Amino acid sequence: MCGIVGYTGKDVAKDILVTGLKRLEYRGYDSAGVALERAAADGSVTIDVIRRVGKVAGLESELAHIDANATCGIGHTRWATHGRPSVANAHPHTSCDGKIAIVHNGIIENFAELREALTARGHVFTSDTDTEVFAHLIEEAYEGRPADPATGAPATPGTHDLMAAVREACTQVVGAYGLAAVCADEPGVIAVARKDSPIVIGRGENGSYVASDVIALIDATRDVVVLEDGQFAKLTPEGIFYTDAEGKAIEPAVTHIDWDIDMAEKGGYPDFMLKEICEQPRVVRDTLVGRMTGGELDIDELGLTMEELNLIDRVYVIACGTSYHAGLIAKNLIEAWARIPCEVEAASEFRYRNPIITPSTLVVAVSQSGETADTLAAIRDARIKGAKVFGITNVVGSPVARESDGVIYTKANKEIAVASTKSFIGQVVSLTLLALLLAQVKGKLTTGQVRMLFRELGDTAGQIQWILDTQTDAIHEAALACKDAHSALFVGRGMGAAIAHEGALKLKEISYLHAEAYAAGEMKHGPIALIDPGFPVIAVATRSPVYDKTVSNLKECEARGAKIIVVATEGDEEIKQIADHVIYIPEVRDAFSPITATVPLQLLAREVALMRGCDVDQPRNLAKSVTVE
Ligand code: M6R
């Protein structure tokens, strides 16, 4: 998704902007640009806008040839929504007179009508974006608006104050925005606004910084202000001034960031995806820290009393993509242990249905980024309908966390690779805790059983480590068997089916090899028609109550010449009779098998992607955080 950086101070802005934009690359983007102030000998200032399609490195080389010693500027990485990736559509966008430049994250829902009205008043648009209306609205507020004979609206005087003009423009915009603006008539000032799109601001030794993600300003400061909706900030070289929508001064809270920049770097691994896969034992341990106190399960940030929990008679898990797959696992656990009916729904569907919701319904919203637009909309809808909403997210203070009644943070730390791996494991562990709690409150599991399961849950950290330490050769061989395929099927039953869905998503999103997942019992109802000699079938067939059934389904594939790769339980020699390749995981209770059996599938996807020459950290067309519908 799009990223914003801005700097005003004593240092050369272009270098700071490029460094910040590079830090934001992991979010996914298709073009990048900066706006820099240029001072003439007579003291007048103009704004230079430099934009490029493609990587920030391209913009950097262009800037290297430009003599720009500006100490104030804004930059942006764009992920196309309105209008294709092009120089004209890249940010920053400018006012007609070129004096105002802006960068924007989010969507302006009423942009079509605003654009029509602005055009009628003589504004000339140079892009297809929704964002550009902001530049013209700020221009009108700054310079003043002529009378409009068509509507009878009288002329309005200009504010000649960038902050006031930005506040005025925001009153006309419906939608989401994180916005930074500069104006040639107010050198050194960056005006910032926020609604439903993240903005963080910080003060470094040599100036003031703004970004859409803390990672872009962590080199300069660790004490940041996370701007709230409806708050505004004026950045100058000397300091930062915060106001509400009326322009009244406010003092927002400062958050100290205690994670190190190294945690966001590759840490010696060839790519972020591998680094993040290898961090999963730590994620399991960290997510469980403090969850069993005095022999009792402790999720005190739930926001619900034990009485309220006891009344819950229906659970919906709403999420997208990988987080949705974590929900499939939660359904199995919540129904098996707590005996509460649980449905899992793609948030994009849930928000447009009329699901049955009562005050005793619990909606669990799962989102790594905590800012997925569909999941947020579903949360809002569920709350309006009276449900209690519980969030599971990886991002502290994210919209999902803020808009839920309670939240569990997944302790995965920053996930950079676009494909979710460690955050998935954090989600599954957190959902498992929730299922245990519901079961305990409902009296379906005794305290003793909960303690035993909690201990076993913790053991999965070591089991993941065993897979990482011992199975890489087997995974490499299996990847060689898949890399030239046109398509692959992932199958499993019970928990294995849920894991298969995540395995297929991982493979297709980073290797561009078409992959589908099926409950193995469904094969003969259609998908088996796909199988011809050499077709890869990747199965999760760990020891479980449905092991024999899964093996029978695999025999049907074997009979048709499929190349069979199996994730099996250590010590299962029998499986070698039908499997071409076996990847082992340690013996584990079926309920916890997703935490371990998913890991070889993540590694398999990565190996296949690398063999096919793909960028595993930044797959094409995908963004790390999907803040548009
Ligand atoms: O941030 P979220 O968990 O809400 O994101 C949901 C999906 O966009 C995300 O899981 C996506 O499917 C990833 N590319 C999966 O690797």
XYZ file of C-alpha atoms and ligand atoms in Angstrom:
645
model
C 0.000 0.000 0.000
C 0.998 3.623 -0.295
C 3.585 5.179 1.992
C 4.269 8.746 3.131
C 7.442 10.412 4.378
C 8.163 14.062 5.088
C 11.006 16.062 6.598
C 11.713 19.669 7.477
C 14.846 20.756 9.320
C 18.535 21.482 8.849
C 19.567 18.452 6.781
C 19.254 17.741 3.050
C 15.675 16.537 2.636
C 16.083 14.396 -0.489
C 18.417 11.932 1.247
C 16.099 11.570 4.220
C 13.074 11.111 1.972
C 14.745 8.422 -0.142
C 15.878 6.516 2.961
C 12.363 6.715 4.368
C 10.766 5.596 1.106
C 13.120 2.618 0.946
C 12.028 1.590 4.414
C 8.434 1.654 3.187
C 9.122 -0.494 0.125
C 8.010 -3.665 1.913
C 4.423 -2.407 1.852
C 4.227 -2.839 -1.915
C 4.052 0.014 -4.441
C 4.309 0.751 -8.134
C 5.672 4.297 -8.312
C 7.394 6.851 -6.123
C 7.944 10.584 -5.966
C 9.075 13.562 -3.925
C 8.312 17.284 -3.716
C 11.208 19.505 -2.661
C 11.380 23.205 -1.993
C 13.771 25.179 -4.175
C 14.902 28.632 -3.006
C 15.940 31.171 -5.668
C 18.626 33.811 -5.157
C 15.916 36.445 -4.612
C 14.516 34.417 -1.706
C 11.418 33.189 -3.552
C 10.576 29.508 -3.288
C 9.182 27.069 -5.836
C 8.306 23.394 -5.485
C 10.088 20.761 -7.582
C 8.179 17.512 -8.091
C 10.122 14.422 -9.216
C 8.216 11.171 -9.854
C 9.066 7.799 -11.285
C 7.240 4.561 -12.062
C 8.989 1.558 -10.505
C 11.395 1.163 -7.644
C 12.618 3.880 -5.288
C 16.145 3.133 -6.545
C 15.100 4.679 -9.891
C 13.900 7.826 -8.174
C 17.110 7.917 -6.167
C 19.287 7.883 -9.300
C 17.211 10.647 -10.820
C 17.574 12.727 -7.673
C 21.331 12.134 -7.684
C 21.503 14.200 -10.890
C 19.430 17.017 -9.519
C 20.942 19.844 -7.598
C 18.470 19.896 -4.715
C 19.666 21.054 -1.356
C 16.198 21.653 -0.004
C 15.758 21.071 3.688
C 12.010 20.521 3.443
C 10.135 17.978 1.356
C 7.564 15.201 1.178
C 7.724 11.796 -0.519
C 5.417 8.947 -1.407
C 5.264 5.385 -2.665
C 2.028 4.742 -4.563
C 0.075 1.519 -4.958
C -2.405 2.223 -7.733
C -6.122 2.417 -6.947
C -7.574 5.256 -9.058
C -5.676 5.315 -12.316
C -2.946 3.018 -13.593
C 0.656 3.210 -12.406
C 2.173 6.161 -14.328
C 4.254 9.268 -13.704
C 1.164 11.456 -13.979
C -0.669 9.413 -11.366
C 2.288 9.127 -9.002
C 2.341 11.435 -5.970
C 3.040 14.238 -5.078
C 0.166 16.031 -6.787
C 0.080 19.771 -7.146
C -2.327 22.682 -7.302
C -2.909 24.460 -10.624
C -0.299 27.101 -9.812
C 2.180 24.456 -8.649
C 2.617 26.197 -5.302
C 1.038 23.453 -3.236
C 2.123 19.806 -3.344
C 0.578 16.932 -1.444
C 0.994 13.224 -0.779
C -1.967 11.142 0.332
C -2.761 7.625 1.538
C -6.355 6.377 1.531
C -9.368 6.775 -0.695
C -11.495 9.852 -1.347
C -14.962 8.444 -1.829
C -16.599 11.642 -3.149
C -13.715 12.491 -5.479
C -15.829 12.298 -8.643
C -18.235 15.020 -7.538
C -15.448 17.137 -6.057
C -13.493 16.846 -9.276
C -16.497 17.855 -11.356
C -17.161 20.909 -9.192
C -13.492 21.935 -9.135
C -13.245 21.538 -12.904
C -16.328 23.706 -13.332
C -14.587 26.367 -11.261
C -11.611 26.288 -13.616
C -9.214 23.836 -12.006
C -7.179 21.714 -14.396
C -6.509 18.091 -13.455
C -3.418 16.283 -14.672
C -3.984 12.811 -13.237
C -6.680 10.153 -12.888
C -6.260 9.944 -9.151
C -8.728 10.691 -6.409
C -5.872 12.339 -4.501
C -5.489 15.284 -6.843
C -8.755 16.839 -5.673
C -7.067 17.416 -2.324
C -4.385 19.602 -3.940
C -7.033 21.757 -5.634
C -9.257 21.963 -2.567
C -6.317 23.172 -0.494
C -5.429 25.653 -3.240
C -8.957 27.087 -3.200
C -9.009 27.345 0.558
C -5.587 28.999 0.542
C -6.103 31.446 -2.294
C -9.825 31.990 -1.948
C -12.694 30.754 -4.059
C -14.479 32.840 -6.690
C -18.248 33.120 -6.610
C -19.950 30.221 -8.378
C -22.775 31.469 -10.636
C -23.915 27.893 -11.272
C -24.706 27.200 -7.607
C -25.008 30.751 -6.364
C -22.233 30.135 -3.826
C -20.559 33.420 -2.877
C -16.844 34.065 -3.166
C -14.826 33.065 -0.092
C -11.605 34.740 0.992
C -8.365 32.771 1.110
C -6.862 31.678 4.407
C -3.285 32.282 3.235
C -2.418 29.804 5.958
C -1.539 26.245 4.892
C -2.755 24.592 8.089
C -6.106 26.363 7.937
C -6.436 25.527 4.233
C -5.763 21.831 4.880
C -8.325 21.756 7.697
C -10.870 23.463 5.429
C -10.197 21.004 2.566
C -10.662 18.060 4.929
C -14.193 19.198 5.744
C -15.132 18.622 2.101
C -13.604 15.200 1.703
C -15.482 11.985 2.449
C -13.181 9.007 2.859
C -9.869 8.073 4.383
C -6.703 10.110 4.358
C -3.230 10.380 5.732
C -2.042 13.633 4.159
C 1.092 15.765 4.063
C 1.227 19.079 2.189
C 3.827 21.753 1.464
C 3.352 25.249 0.065
C 5.861 27.471 -1.740
C 4.538 30.514 0.142
C 5.281 28.890 3.520
C 8.768 27.443 3.187
C 9.751 24.881 5.803
C 6.166 24.032 6.779
C 4.586 20.593 6.326
C 0.872 20.383 7.084
C -0.387 16.951 8.133
C -3.896 15.527 8.504
C -5.284 12.109 9.301
C -8.527 10.181 9.093
C -8.624 6.368 8.967
C -5.109 6.113 7.553
C -2.027 5.878 9.777
C 0.273 8.842 10.367
C 3.183 9.018 12.814
C 5.179 12.127 13.638
C 8.486 12.554 15.413
C 11.054 15.170 16.323
C 14.706 14.341 15.642
C 17.851 16.219 16.542
C 17.905 18.144 13.276
C 14.287 18.492 12.342
C 10.710 17.243 12.256
C 9.541 14.039 10.557
C 6.267 12.551 9.379
C 5.566 9.099 7.945
C 2.765 6.632 7.460
C 4.765 3.935 9.251
C 7.126 4.279 12.174
C 9.777 2.267 10.355
C 10.435 5.272 8.105
C 11.435 7.580 10.952
C 12.957 5.241 13.497
C 16.485 6.336 12.505
C 15.648 9.841 13.635
C 13.642 9.250 16.781
C 12.037 6.598 18.946
C 9.491 8.909 20.536
C 6.585 9.349 18.169
C 3.072 10.682 18.113
C 0.536 8.413 16.464
C -1.893 10.959 15.075
C -5.542 10.251 15.852
C -8.414 10.719 13.429
C -9.347 14.394 13.169
C -5.992 15.624 14.464
C -3.664 17.897 12.497
C 0.010 18.759 12.799
C 2.188 21.593 11.586
C 5.817 20.554 11.178
C 8.497 23.229 11.042
C 12.286 23.015 11.356
C 11.942 24.287 14.920
C 9.126 22.088 16.214
C 5.748 20.429 15.807
C 2.373 21.915 16.676
C -0.718 19.762 17.021
C -4.319 20.904 16.694
C -7.814 19.527 16.535
C -10.136 20.084 13.574
C -10.958 23.616 14.798
C -7.304 24.590 14.987
C -7.244 24.466 18.796
C -3.868 23.396 20.201
C -3.722 19.856 21.617
C -1.016 17.759 23.257
C -1.141 14.227 21.928
C 0.446 11.331 23.802
C 3.979 10.299 22.865
C 4.679 6.604 22.276
C 8.159 5.190 22.784
C 9.196 2.637 20.170
C 11.371 0.030 21.807
C 12.075 -2.279 18.904
C 15.339 -2.025 17.155
C 15.802 -1.219 13.493
C 17.708 -4.511 13.200
C 14.460 -6.284 13.933
C 13.188 -4.820 10.713
C 16.246 -5.763 8.744
C 17.048 -9.179 7.330
C 19.293 -10.201 10.213
C 21.666 -12.187 8.040
C 18.984 -14.141 6.153
C 18.805 -13.885 2.368
C 15.242 -12.589 2.505
C 12.684 -11.394 5.024
C 10.420 -14.351 4.388
C 13.026 -16.869 5.557
C 13.952 -14.688 8.501
C 10.317 -14.498 9.526
C 9.726 -18.232 9.096
C 12.736 -18.894 11.316
C 11.403 -16.531 13.983
C 8.319 -18.673 14.532
C 9.552 -20.603 17.592
C 10.084 -17.230 19.264
C 6.620 -16.046 18.199
C 5.002 -19.067 19.870
C 6.920 -18.463 23.086
C 6.313 -14.694 23.155
C 2.608 -15.046 22.409
C 2.276 -17.369 25.402
C 4.301 -15.268 27.841
C 2.151 -14.191 30.784
C -0.865 -16.188 29.646
C -0.816 -18.702 32.517
C -0.590 -17.009 35.883
C -1.081 -18.925 39.104
C -2.199 -21.914 37.066
C -5.023 -19.914 35.461
C -5.361 -18.852 31.858
C -4.963 -15.088 31.743
C -6.288 -12.974 28.858
C -7.126 -9.858 30.799
C -7.235 -7.519 27.813
C -10.297 -9.367 26.544
C -12.632 -6.524 27.459
C -15.331 -9.046 28.430
C -16.239 -10.331 31.878
C -16.402 -14.065 32.593
C -20.197 -13.699 32.790
C -20.307 -12.102 29.344
C -18.053 -14.824 27.961
C -20.247 -17.492 29.463
C -23.266 -16.098 27.641
C -21.647 -16.377 24.201
C -23.601 -18.804 22.062
C -22.209 -18.089 18.596
C -18.802 -17.085 17.268
C -17.921 -15.578 13.903
C -14.306 -15.322 12.888
C -13.913 -12.636 10.225
C -10.688 -12.093 8.344
C -9.039 -12.097 4.921
C -6.365 -14.212 3.240
C -3.987 -15.957 5.591
C -5.802 -14.554 8.622
C -8.950 -16.241 7.306
C -7.086 -19.545 7.308
C -6.179 -19.013 10.947
C -9.932 -18.678 11.423
C -10.549 -22.090 9.824
C -8.317 -23.595 12.483
C -10.060 -21.653 15.255
C -13.427 -23.015 14.137
C -12.216 -26.567 14.701
C -10.891 -25.727 18.165
C -13.787 -23.580 19.386
C -16.369 -26.137 18.298
C -14.382 -29.124 19.579
C -13.405 -27.696 22.945
C -15.986 -25.040 23.836
C -18.897 -26.582 21.917
C -19.955 -23.166 20.624
C -21.053 -22.959 16.962
C -18.384 -21.054 15.065
C -18.466 -19.741 11.512
C -15.508 -18.393 9.593
C -16.179 -15.789 6.970
C -14.193 -13.667 4.576
C -14.650 -10.149 5.942
C -15.447 -8.919 2.430
C -18.509 -11.201 2.384
C -19.554 -10.756 5.987
C -19.847 -6.982 5.636
C -22.395 -7.264 2.841
C -24.504 -10.072 4.299
C -27.028 -9.863 7.039
C -25.513 -12.367 9.447
C -27.435 -13.487 12.502
C -26.030 -11.402 15.318
C -27.363 -11.061 18.849
C -25.832 -9.557 22.000
C -24.497 -13.029 22.803
C -22.577 -13.251 19.517
C -18.806 -12.902 19.661
C -17.115 -11.653 16.514
C -13.392 -12.344 16.382
C -11.621 -10.124 13.854
C -8.199 -11.399 12.820
C -5.772 -9.146 10.988
C -1.995 -9.029 10.933
C -1.841 -5.390 9.851
C -4.875 -4.340 11.842
C -5.850 -2.038 8.999
C -7.419 -4.282 6.362
C -10.357 -2.278 5.003
C -12.803 -5.185 4.691
C -12.066 -6.464 8.186
C -12.492 -3.005 9.663
C -15.787 -2.478 7.880
C -16.997 -5.872 9.123
C -16.030 -4.942 12.704
C -18.001 -1.697 12.494
C -20.991 -3.495 11.043
C -20.899 -6.217 13.706
C -20.742 -3.659 16.512
C -23.650 -1.697 15.116
C -25.622 -4.951 15.077
C -24.817 -5.483 18.767
C -22.039 -8.089 18.721
C -19.057 -8.006 21.034
C -15.940 -7.741 18.899
C -12.594 -9.151 19.824
C -9.524 -8.313 17.727
C -6.421 -10.387 17.099
C -3.737 -8.286 15.482
C -0.011 -7.803 15.233
C 0.011 -4.027 15.244
C -0.282 -2.129 18.483
C -2.726 0.744 18.308
C -3.952 -0.303 14.853
C -7.544 0.448 13.834
C -8.586 -3.175 14.494
C -7.175 -2.903 18.016
C -8.809 0.452 18.623
C -12.212 -0.439 17.272
C -12.603 -3.793 19.040
C -13.956 -4.329 22.556
C -10.821 -6.275 23.431
C -7.646 -7.360 21.702
C -4.869 -9.951 21.768
C -1.595 -8.848 20.210
C 0.207 -11.612 18.381
C 3.777 -10.653 19.328
C 5.107 -11.585 15.901
C 6.807 -8.156 15.713
C 7.000 -6.305 12.439
C 6.333 -8.622 9.496
C 7.970 -7.282 6.357
C 7.589 -9.995 3.711
C 4.261 -9.569 1.964
C 3.428 -13.239 2.491
C 2.325 -13.753 6.078
C 4.168 -16.474 7.947
C 5.093 -15.661 11.521
C 1.986 -13.553 12.038
C -0.116 -16.584 11.007
C 1.544 -18.685 13.695
C 0.932 -15.890 16.209
C -2.717 -15.754 15.157
C -3.208 -19.519 15.487
C -1.600 -19.560 18.937
C -3.756 -16.613 20.054
C -6.935 -18.192 18.691
C -6.018 -21.419 20.457
C -5.793 -19.498 23.740
C -9.185 -17.968 23.072
C -10.686 -21.402 22.362
C -9.199 -22.740 25.609
C -10.612 -19.825 27.557
C -14.093 -20.236 26.084
C -13.966 -23.970 26.837
C -12.925 -23.301 30.403
C -15.557 -20.632 31.003
C -18.232 -22.887 29.530
C -17.088 -25.716 31.799
C -16.250 -27.978 28.852
C -12.606 -28.366 29.861
C -11.318 -28.588 33.409
C -8.567 -26.316 34.675
C -6.280 -29.344 34.666
C -7.025 -30.077 31.012
C -6.468 -26.443 30.081
C -3.092 -26.437 31.834
C -2.034 -29.616 30.074
C -3.069 -28.267 26.664
C -1.322 -24.972 27.392
C 1.910 -26.876 28.127
C 1.613 -28.820 24.883
C 0.907 -25.614 23.006
C 4.202 -24.245 24.311
C 5.993 -27.388 23.136
C 5.210 -26.482 19.532
C 8.002 -23.867 19.667
C 10.605 -26.624 19.959
C 8.808 -28.734 17.368
C 8.967 -25.906 14.810
C 12.674 -25.570 15.542
C 13.123 -29.298 14.859
C 11.478 -28.873 11.444
C 13.695 -25.884 10.649
C 16.793 -27.809 11.713
C 16.144 -31.143 10.025
C 13.749 -30.914 7.085
C 15.315 -28.396 4.699
C 16.815 -31.052 2.414
C 13.529 -32.919 2.138
C 11.732 -29.639 1.401
C 14.286 -28.744 -1.253
C 13.755 -32.105 -2.992
C 9.995 -31.649 -2.874
C 10.343 -28.147 -4.327
C 12.364 -29.500 -7.248
C 9.483 -31.868 -7.943
C 6.986 -28.959 -8.139
C 8.878 -26.108 -9.690
C 8.016 -26.797 -13.319
C 4.386 -27.697 -12.733
C 1.556 -25.538 -14.061
C -0.707 -26.264 -11.167
C -0.731 -28.064 -7.833
C -3.343 -29.428 -5.454
C -3.091 -29.213 -1.681
C -5.216 -31.690 0.234
C -5.921 -32.744 3.791
C -8.799 -33.619 6.089
C -9.881 -31.992 9.335
C -7.076 -29.738 10.517
C -5.128 -30.921 7.480
C -7.693 -29.298 5.174
C -7.276 -25.928 6.889
C -3.493 -26.218 6.642
C -3.794 -27.171 2.968
C -5.595 -23.882 2.280
C -2.758 -21.883 3.775
C -0.168 -23.970 1.896
C -1.896 -23.324 -1.431
C -2.191 -19.582 -0.802
C 1.489 -19.340 0.125
C 2.577 -21.189 -3.002
C 0.437 -19.227 -5.434
C 1.126 -15.790 -4.005
C 4.905 -15.998 -4.080
C 5.709 -18.494 -6.855
C 2.812 -17.632 -9.244
C 2.235 -21.362 -9.626
C -1.481 -22.015 -9.651
C -2.502 -23.948 -6.554
C -5.818 -24.952 -5.013
C -6.711 -26.588 -1.734
C -9.402 -29.205 -1.221
C -10.650 -31.309 1.624
C -9.174 -34.620 0.467
C -12.592 -36.311 0.561
C -13.774 -33.875 -2.109
C -11.182 -34.988 -4.648
C -13.358 -37.554 -6.328
C -16.162 -35.015 -6.704
C -14.249 -33.051 -9.303
C -10.617 -32.064 -8.766
C -9.309 -35.569 -9.402
C -10.069 -34.937 -13.084
C -7.058 -32.609 -13.113
C -4.627 -35.334 -12.230
C -2.411 -36.734 -14.912
C 1.056 -38.269 -14.602
C 3.408 -35.960 -12.734
C 0.706 -33.616 -11.364
C 1.837 -32.472 -7.872
C -0.480 -33.316 -4.991
C 0.731 -31.932 -1.685
C -0.949 -33.571 1.264
C -1.083 -32.950 4.983
C -1.384 -36.474 6.406
C -0.170 -36.258 9.971
C -1.285 -38.803 12.588
C -4.866 -37.829 13.384
C -8.282 -39.470 13.600
C -8.640 -39.005 9.820
C -5.172 -40.253 8.864
C -6.400 -43.489 7.230
C -9.068 -41.642 5.263
C -6.495 -39.188 3.935
C -4.195 -42.026 2.907
C -7.083 -43.649 0.986
C -7.664 -40.392 -0.884
C -3.971 -40.180 -1.725
C -4.053 -43.724 -3.124
C -6.661 -42.535 -5.604
C -4.252 -39.819 -6.724
C -1.321 -42.238 -6.839
C -3.322 -44.558 -9.104
C -3.598 -41.705 -11.629
C 0.122 -40.942 -11.650
C 0.193 -37.901 -9.351
C 3.514 -36.870 -7.852
C 2.739 -37.078 -4.152
C 4.403 -34.927 -1.501
C 3.299 -35.568 2.065
C 3.733 -33.700 5.316
C 3.667 -36.636 7.729
C 4.406 -37.472 11.342
C 7.968 -38.407 12.221
C 8.292 -42.190 12.290
C 5.537 -42.822 9.728
C 7.371 -45.174 7.374
C 4.202 -46.562 5.835
C 3.480 -43.280 4.060
C 6.583 -43.787 1.913
C 4.699 -46.482 0.021
C 2.564 -43.888 -1.723
C 4.585 -40.672 -1.326
C 7.305 -39.552 -3.715
C 8.563 -37.098 -1.089
C 7.956 -37.022 2.650
C 8.532 -34.031 4.923
C 8.298 -34.934 8.591
C 7.004 -32.998 11.555
C 7.281 -34.192 15.165
C 4.382 -36.116 16.746
C 1.866 -33.523 17.898
C -1.712 -33.456 19.146
C -4.020 -32.958 16.150
C -5.317 -29.685 17.622
C -1.831 -28.191 17.443
C -0.777 -29.689 14.116
C -1.472 -26.435 12.173
C 1.245 -24.677 14.174
C 3.853 -27.159 13.046
C 2.571 -28.606 9.750
C 2.194 -25.163 8.165
C 5.913 -24.475 8.526
C 7.128 -26.988 5.872
C 4.519 -25.606 3.474
C 5.805 -22.052 3.988
C 9.335 -23.273 3.289
C 8.191 -25.285 0.284
C 6.467 -22.237 -1.216
C 9.585 -20.155 -0.715
C 11.870 -22.768 -2.283
C 9.627 -23.160 -5.317
C 9.391 -19.370 -5.705
C 13.164 -18.968 -5.574
C 13.632 -21.796 -8.091
C 11.218 -19.972 -10.400
C 13.158 -16.723 -10.010
C 10.502 -14.859 -8.028
C 10.935 -12.096 -5.470
C 9.711 -13.866 -2.337
C 9.454 -10.721 -0.232
C 7.561 -8.542 -2.665
C 5.379 -10.642 -4.948
C 3.826 -8.865 -7.885
C 0.417 -7.197 -7.547
C 0.290 -7.696 -3.788
C 0.544 -5.255 -0.936
C 1.355 -5.958 2.681
C -1.587 -4.109 3.989
C -4.807 -3.839 2.034
C -6.398 -0.603 3.167
C -8.821 -0.347 0.264
C -11.893 -2.441 -0.381
O -3.317 -7.736 7.570
P -4.341 -8.812 7.370
O -4.046 -10.033 8.167
O -5.736 -8.332 7.629
O -4.229 -9.186 5.849
C -5.078 -10.122 5.269
C -4.569 -10.580 3.921
O -4.463 -9.494 3.047
C -3.199 -11.264 4.027
O -3.241 -12.341 4.908
C -2.751 -11.753 2.651
O -3.559 -12.804 2.232
C -1.282 -12.159 2.669
N -0.697 -11.852 1.410
C -1.094 -13.606 2.933
O 0.214 -14.018 2.877
